[in-house]
């Protein structure tokens, strides 16, 4: 059974930074294209960033140049480095494969506020 556990969220001021981690168990992250999603209050979950098996990355337009997705194959962990955060980035952040095929974790809440 595959489990994902997101961590690293919190309260940060506008312009601040956070790094989210996603520890995956039950499957090797090298076996698929992994992604970070987010769901803001009252909105649908949206795809934020993806990283494929060979390391190609793609980003949603609003986070490009501010967010960076990466992974540590040895730790079976996917990361999302976020800088220059704005209140519009406030959301619960989730990781899963690009197609969301596994059960969703609890997510990492991120609040950007002064």
Short mmCIF file of N, CA and C in Angstrom, two decimals:
data_model
loop_
_atom_site.label_atom_id
_atom_site.label_comp_id
_atom_site.label_asym_id
_atom_site.label_seq_id
_atom_site.Cartn_x
_atom_site.Cartn_y
_atom_site.Cartn_z
N UNK A 1 0.85 -1.18 0.00
CA UNK A 1 0.00 0.00 0.00
C UNK A 1 0.90 1.24 0.00
N UNK A 2 0.51 2.22 -0.79
CA UNK A 2 1.31 3.42 -0.93
C UNK A 2 0.81 4.49 0.03
N UNK A 3 1.75 5.11 0.72
CA UNK A 3 1.43 6.21 1.62
C UNK A 3 2.31 7.40 1.28
N UNK A 4 1.73 8.58 1.38
CA UNK A 4 2.50 9.81 1.23
C UNK A 4 2.27 10.66 2.48
N UNK A 5 3.33 11.26 2.97
CA UNK A 5 3.24 12.11 4.15
C UNK A 5 3.92 13.43 3.83
N UNK A 6 3.11 14.48 3.77
CA UNK A 6 3.63 15.81 3.49
C UNK A 6 3.98 16.52 4.80
N UNK A 7 5.02 17.33 4.76
CA UNK A 7 5.43 18.10 5.93
C UNK A 7 6.12 19.38 5.49
N UNK A 8 6.32 20.27 6.45
CA UNK A 8 7.07 21.49 6.17
C UNK A 8 6.22 22.73 6.01
N UNK A 9 4.91 22.59 6.07
CA UNK A 9 4.05 23.76 5.94
C UNK A 9 4.09 24.63 7.18
N UNK A 10 3.43 25.78 7.09
CA UNK A 10 3.40 26.69 8.23
C UNK A 10 2.93 28.06 7.84
N UNK A 11 3.09 28.98 8.79
CA UNK A 11 2.74 30.38 8.58
C UNK A 11 4.00 31.15 8.20
N UNK A 12 3.92 31.92 7.14
CA UNK A 12 5.07 32.68 6.67
C UNK A 12 4.59 34.04 6.18
N UNK A 13 5.43 35.03 6.33
CA UNK A 13 5.08 36.36 5.85
C UNK A 13 5.25 36.46 4.34
N UNK A 14 4.53 37.38 3.72
CA UNK A 14 4.74 37.59 2.27
C UNK A 14 6.21 37.85 1.98
N UNK A 15 6.70 37.23 0.91
CA UNK A 15 8.10 37.32 0.56
C UNK A 15 8.96 36.23 1.18
N UNK A 16 8.39 35.47 2.08
CA UNK A 16 9.14 34.42 2.76
C UNK A 16 9.28 33.15 1.95
N UNK A 17 9.90 32.15 2.58
CA UNK A 17 10.19 30.89 1.91
C UNK A 17 9.80 29.71 2.79
N UNK A 18 9.52 28.61 2.14
CA UNK A 18 9.27 27.34 2.83
C UNK A 18 9.74 26.21 1.93
N UNK A 19 10.11 25.09 2.55
CA UNK A 19 10.39 23.90 1.79
C UNK A 19 9.49 22.78 2.30
N UNK A 20 8.72 22.23 1.39
CA UNK A 20 7.82 21.12 1.71
C UNK A 20 8.50 19.80 1.36
N UNK A 21 8.20 18.80 2.16
CA UNK A 21 8.73 17.46 1.91
C UNK A 21 7.57 16.48 1.77
N UNK A 22 7.78 15.48 0.95
CA UNK A 22 6.78 14.42 0.75
C UNK A 22 7.49 13.08 0.82
N UNK A 23 7.32 12.40 1.94
CA UNK A 23 7.92 11.08 2.12
C UNK A 23 6.96 10.04 1.58
N UNK A 24 7.45 9.26 0.63
CA UNK A 24 6.62 8.25 -0.03
C UNK A 24 7.05 6.86 0.43
N UNK A 25 6.11 6.01 0.73
CA UNK A 25 6.39 4.62 1.07
C UNK A 25 5.49 3.73 0.25
N UNK A 26 5.99 2.53 -0.05
CA UNK A 26 5.20 1.56 -0.78
C UNK A 26 5.42 1.52 -2.27
N UNK A 27 6.15 2.51 -2.79
CA UNK A 27 6.48 2.55 -4.21
C UNK A 27 7.72 3.43 -4.36
N UNK A 28 8.53 3.13 -5.34
CA UNK A 28 9.70 3.96 -5.57
C UNK A 28 9.31 5.18 -6.39
N UNK A 29 9.72 6.34 -5.98
CA UNK A 29 9.35 7.55 -6.70
C UNK A 29 9.97 7.58 -8.09
N UNK A 30 11.00 6.80 -8.32
CA UNK A 30 11.61 6.75 -9.65
C UNK A 30 10.73 6.01 -10.65
N UNK A 31 9.70 5.36 -10.16
CA UNK A 31 8.81 4.59 -11.03
C UNK A 31 7.70 5.43 -11.65
N UNK A 32 7.64 6.71 -11.33
CA UNK A 32 6.55 7.50 -11.87
C UNK A 32 6.86 8.98 -11.93
N UNK A 33 5.94 9.73 -12.49
CA UNK A 33 6.06 11.18 -12.54
C UNK A 33 5.31 11.72 -11.34
N UNK A 34 6.02 12.43 -10.47
CA UNK A 34 5.45 12.93 -9.23
C UNK A 34 5.15 14.41 -9.31
N UNK A 35 4.26 14.83 -8.42
CA UNK A 35 3.77 16.20 -8.53
C UNK A 35 3.37 16.75 -7.17
N UNK A 36 3.36 18.06 -7.12
CA UNK A 36 2.75 18.77 -6.01
C UNK A 36 1.48 19.45 -6.51
N UNK A 37 0.45 19.37 -5.68
CA UNK A 37 -0.83 20.02 -5.93
C UNK A 37 -1.11 20.96 -4.76
N UNK A 38 -2.06 21.84 -4.95
CA UNK A 38 -2.52 22.65 -3.83
C UNK A 38 -4.01 22.92 -3.96
N UNK A 39 -4.61 23.12 -2.81
CA UNK A 39 -6.03 23.44 -2.78
C UNK A 39 -6.23 24.63 -1.85
N UNK A 40 -6.61 25.74 -2.42
CA UNK A 40 -6.88 26.94 -1.64
C UNK A 40 -8.30 26.89 -1.11
N UNK A 41 -8.61 27.60 -0.05
CA UNK A 41 -9.97 27.61 0.51
C UNK A 41 -11.00 27.96 -0.55
N UNK A 42 -12.01 27.11 -0.67
CA UNK A 42 -13.10 27.36 -1.60
C UNK A 42 -12.77 27.10 -3.05
N UNK A 43 -11.60 26.55 -3.33
CA UNK A 43 -11.20 26.30 -4.72
C UNK A 43 -10.90 24.83 -4.95
N UNK A 44 -10.84 24.45 -6.21
CA UNK A 44 -10.50 23.08 -6.55
C UNK A 44 -8.99 22.85 -6.43
N UNK A 45 -8.62 21.61 -6.22
CA UNK A 45 -7.22 21.25 -6.18
C UNK A 45 -6.60 21.50 -7.55
N UNK A 46 -5.39 22.07 -7.56
CA UNK A 46 -4.73 22.37 -8.83
C UNK A 46 -3.31 21.81 -8.83
N UNK A 47 -2.86 21.48 -10.00
CA UNK A 47 -1.50 20.97 -10.18
C UNK A 47 -0.52 22.14 -10.15
N UNK A 48 0.54 22.00 -9.37
CA UNK A 48 1.50 23.09 -9.20
C UNK A 48 2.81 22.80 -9.91
N UNK A 49 3.34 21.60 -9.73
CA UNK A 49 4.64 21.27 -10.29
C UNK A 49 4.75 19.76 -10.47
N UNK A 50 5.51 19.36 -11.49
CA UNK A 50 5.74 17.95 -11.75
C UNK A 50 7.22 17.70 -12.01
N UNK A 51 7.63 16.45 -11.72
CA UNK A 51 8.99 16.02 -12.03
C UNK A 51 8.89 14.59 -12.54
N UNK A 52 9.45 14.33 -13.72
CA UNK A 52 9.31 12.99 -14.29
C UNK A 52 10.52 12.11 -13.94
N UNK A 53 10.52 10.93 -14.52
CA UNK A 53 11.52 9.94 -14.14
C UNK A 53 12.94 10.36 -14.47
N UNK A 54 13.10 11.23 -15.46
CA UNK A 54 14.46 11.65 -15.84
C UNK A 54 14.77 13.06 -15.33
N UNK A 55 13.87 13.61 -14.54
CA UNK A 55 14.14 14.90 -13.92
C UNK A 55 13.61 16.12 -14.64
N UNK A 56 12.84 15.93 -15.69
CA UNK A 56 12.21 17.07 -16.34
C UNK A 56 11.14 17.65 -15.42
N UNK A 57 11.11 18.97 -15.35
CA UNK A 57 10.19 19.65 -14.45
C UNK A 57 9.24 20.56 -15.22
N UNK A 58 8.02 20.68 -14.72
CA UNK A 58 7.05 21.61 -15.27
C UNK A 58 6.33 22.30 -14.12
N UNK A 59 5.94 23.54 -14.36
CA UNK A 59 5.32 24.35 -13.31
C UNK A 59 4.07 25.05 -13.81
N UNK A 60 3.13 25.23 -12.92
CA UNK A 60 1.98 26.08 -13.19
C UNK A 60 2.49 27.50 -13.36
N UNK A 61 1.86 28.27 -14.22
CA UNK A 61 2.39 29.57 -14.62
C UNK A 61 2.66 30.50 -13.44
N UNK A 62 1.77 30.52 -12.47
CA UNK A 62 1.89 31.51 -11.40
C UNK A 62 3.04 31.21 -10.43
N UNK A 63 3.57 30.00 -10.46
CA UNK A 63 4.65 29.66 -9.53
C UNK A 63 5.99 29.48 -10.22
N UNK A 64 5.97 29.53 -11.54
CA UNK A 64 7.22 29.37 -12.27
C UNK A 64 8.20 30.45 -11.84
N UNK A 65 9.45 30.10 -11.67
CA UNK A 65 10.51 31.01 -11.22
C UNK A 65 10.48 31.27 -9.72
N UNK A 66 9.46 30.78 -9.03
CA UNK A 66 9.41 30.93 -7.56
C UNK A 66 9.45 29.60 -6.83
N UNK A 67 8.93 28.54 -7.45
CA UNK A 67 8.89 27.22 -6.85
C UNK A 67 9.85 26.29 -7.59
N UNK A 68 10.41 25.34 -6.86
CA UNK A 68 11.29 24.35 -7.47
C UNK A 68 10.98 22.98 -6.91
N UNK A 69 10.65 22.05 -7.78
CA UNK A 69 10.39 20.67 -7.36
C UNK A 69 11.67 19.86 -7.53
N UNK A 70 11.92 18.98 -6.59
CA UNK A 70 13.10 18.13 -6.67
C UNK A 70 12.80 16.82 -5.95
N UNK A 71 13.72 15.90 -6.01
CA UNK A 71 13.50 14.63 -5.32
C UNK A 71 14.84 14.05 -4.88
N UNK A 72 14.78 13.24 -3.84
CA UNK A 72 15.92 12.47 -3.37
C UNK A 72 15.53 11.01 -3.49
N UNK A 73 16.06 10.34 -4.50
CA UNK A 73 15.67 8.96 -4.75
C UNK A 73 16.05 8.04 -3.59
N UNK A 74 17.17 8.32 -2.96
CA UNK A 74 17.61 7.49 -1.85
C UNK A 74 16.68 7.58 -0.65
N UNK A 75 16.13 8.76 -0.42
CA UNK A 75 15.19 8.95 0.69
C UNK A 75 13.75 8.74 0.25
N UNK A 76 13.56 8.50 -1.05
CA UNK A 76 12.20 8.34 -1.59
C UNK A 76 11.30 9.51 -1.21
N UNK A 77 11.85 10.70 -1.37
CA UNK A 77 11.17 11.92 -0.94
C UNK A 77 11.16 12.95 -2.08
N UNK A 78 10.04 13.62 -2.20
CA UNK A 78 9.87 14.69 -3.18
C UNK A 78 9.77 16.01 -2.41
N UNK A 79 10.42 17.03 -2.93
CA UNK A 79 10.45 18.33 -2.25
C UNK A 79 9.81 19.41 -3.11
N UNK A 80 9.37 20.47 -2.43
CA UNK A 80 8.93 21.67 -3.13
C UNK A 80 9.52 22.87 -2.39
N UNK A 81 10.49 23.50 -3.00
CA UNK A 81 11.08 24.71 -2.45
C UNK A 81 10.27 25.90 -2.97
N UNK A 82 9.80 26.73 -2.05
CA UNK A 82 8.96 27.87 -2.42
C UNK A 82 9.60 29.14 -1.89
N UNK A 83 9.78 30.11 -2.76
CA UNK A 83 10.34 31.40 -2.36
C UNK A 83 9.40 32.51 -2.83
N UNK A 84 9.64 33.70 -2.31
CA UNK A 84 8.83 34.87 -2.66
C UNK A 84 7.35 34.56 -2.58
N UNK A 85 6.95 33.99 -1.48
CA UNK A 85 5.55 33.58 -1.30
C UNK A 85 4.64 34.79 -1.20
N UNK A 86 3.44 34.64 -1.72
CA UNK A 86 2.41 35.68 -1.68
C UNK A 86 1.16 35.11 -1.01
N UNK A 87 0.26 35.97 -0.56
CA UNK A 87 -0.98 35.46 0.05
C UNK A 87 -1.76 34.53 -0.90
N UNK A 88 -1.59 34.69 -2.20
CA UNK A 88 -2.29 33.82 -3.16
C UNK A 88 -1.75 32.39 -3.14
N UNK A 89 -0.61 32.18 -2.51
CA UNK A 89 -0.06 30.83 -2.38
C UNK A 89 -0.63 30.08 -1.18
N UNK A 90 -1.44 30.75 -0.39
CA UNK A 90 -2.06 30.11 0.77
C UNK A 90 -2.95 28.96 0.31
N UNK A 91 -2.67 27.77 0.83
CA UNK A 91 -3.39 26.57 0.41
C UNK A 91 -2.87 25.39 1.22
N UNK A 92 -3.54 24.27 1.07
CA UNK A 92 -3.00 23.01 1.56
C UNK A 92 -2.31 22.34 0.38
N UNK A 93 -1.06 21.96 0.59
CA UNK A 93 -0.25 21.38 -0.47
C UNK A 93 -0.17 19.87 -0.31
N UNK A 94 -0.36 19.18 -1.42
CA UNK A 94 -0.38 17.71 -1.44
C UNK A 94 0.61 17.20 -2.49
N UNK A 95 1.13 16.02 -2.25
CA UNK A 95 1.91 15.37 -3.30
C UNK A 95 1.25 14.06 -3.69
N UNK A 96 1.50 13.66 -4.92
CA UNK A 96 0.94 12.44 -5.48
C UNK A 96 1.61 12.26 -6.83
N UNK A 97 1.31 11.20 -7.52
CA UNK A 97 1.76 11.14 -8.89
C UNK A 97 1.00 12.19 -9.69
N UNK A 98 1.47 12.49 -10.87
CA UNK A 98 0.85 13.52 -11.70
C UNK A 98 -0.63 13.23 -11.92
N UNK A 99 -0.99 11.96 -11.97
CA UNK A 99 -2.39 11.59 -12.23
C UNK A 99 -3.14 11.30 -10.94
N UNK A 100 -2.52 11.55 -9.80
CA UNK A 100 -3.22 11.40 -8.53
C UNK A 100 -3.74 10.00 -8.29
N UNK A 101 -2.94 8.99 -8.59
CA UNK A 101 -3.46 7.63 -8.55
C UNK A 101 -3.44 7.00 -7.16
N UNK A 102 -2.70 7.61 -6.24
CA UNK A 102 -2.63 7.05 -4.90
C UNK A 102 -3.53 7.83 -3.94
N UNK A 103 -3.76 7.23 -2.77
CA UNK A 103 -4.57 7.91 -1.76
C UNK A 103 -3.88 9.21 -1.35
N UNK A 104 -4.66 10.25 -1.19
CA UNK A 104 -4.12 11.54 -0.81
C UNK A 104 -3.71 11.55 0.66
N UNK A 105 -2.63 12.25 0.94
CA UNK A 105 -2.20 12.41 2.32
C UNK A 105 -2.96 13.54 2.99
N UNK A 106 -2.50 13.89 4.18
CA UNK A 106 -3.15 14.95 4.95
C UNK A 106 -2.84 16.33 4.39
N UNK A 107 -1.74 16.41 3.66
CA UNK A 107 -1.35 17.70 3.09
C UNK A 107 -0.54 18.53 4.07
N UNK A 108 0.07 19.56 3.53
CA UNK A 108 0.87 20.49 4.33
C UNK A 108 0.24 21.88 4.19
N UNK A 109 -0.38 22.38 5.26
CA UNK A 109 -1.02 23.69 5.16
C UNK A 109 0.03 24.81 5.11
N UNK A 110 -0.15 25.70 4.16
CA UNK A 110 0.72 26.87 4.01
C UNK A 110 -0.14 28.12 4.08
N UNK A 111 0.20 29.00 5.00
CA UNK A 111 -0.51 30.26 5.13
C UNK A 111 0.48 31.39 4.96
N UNK A 112 0.22 32.26 4.01
CA UNK A 112 1.08 33.41 3.75
C UNK A 112 0.32 34.66 4.16
N UNK A 113 0.77 35.25 5.24
CA UNK A 113 0.05 36.39 5.80
C UNK A 113 0.98 37.22 6.66
N UNK A 114 0.72 38.53 6.68
CA UNK A 114 1.49 39.41 7.56
C UNK A 114 0.77 39.60 8.89
#
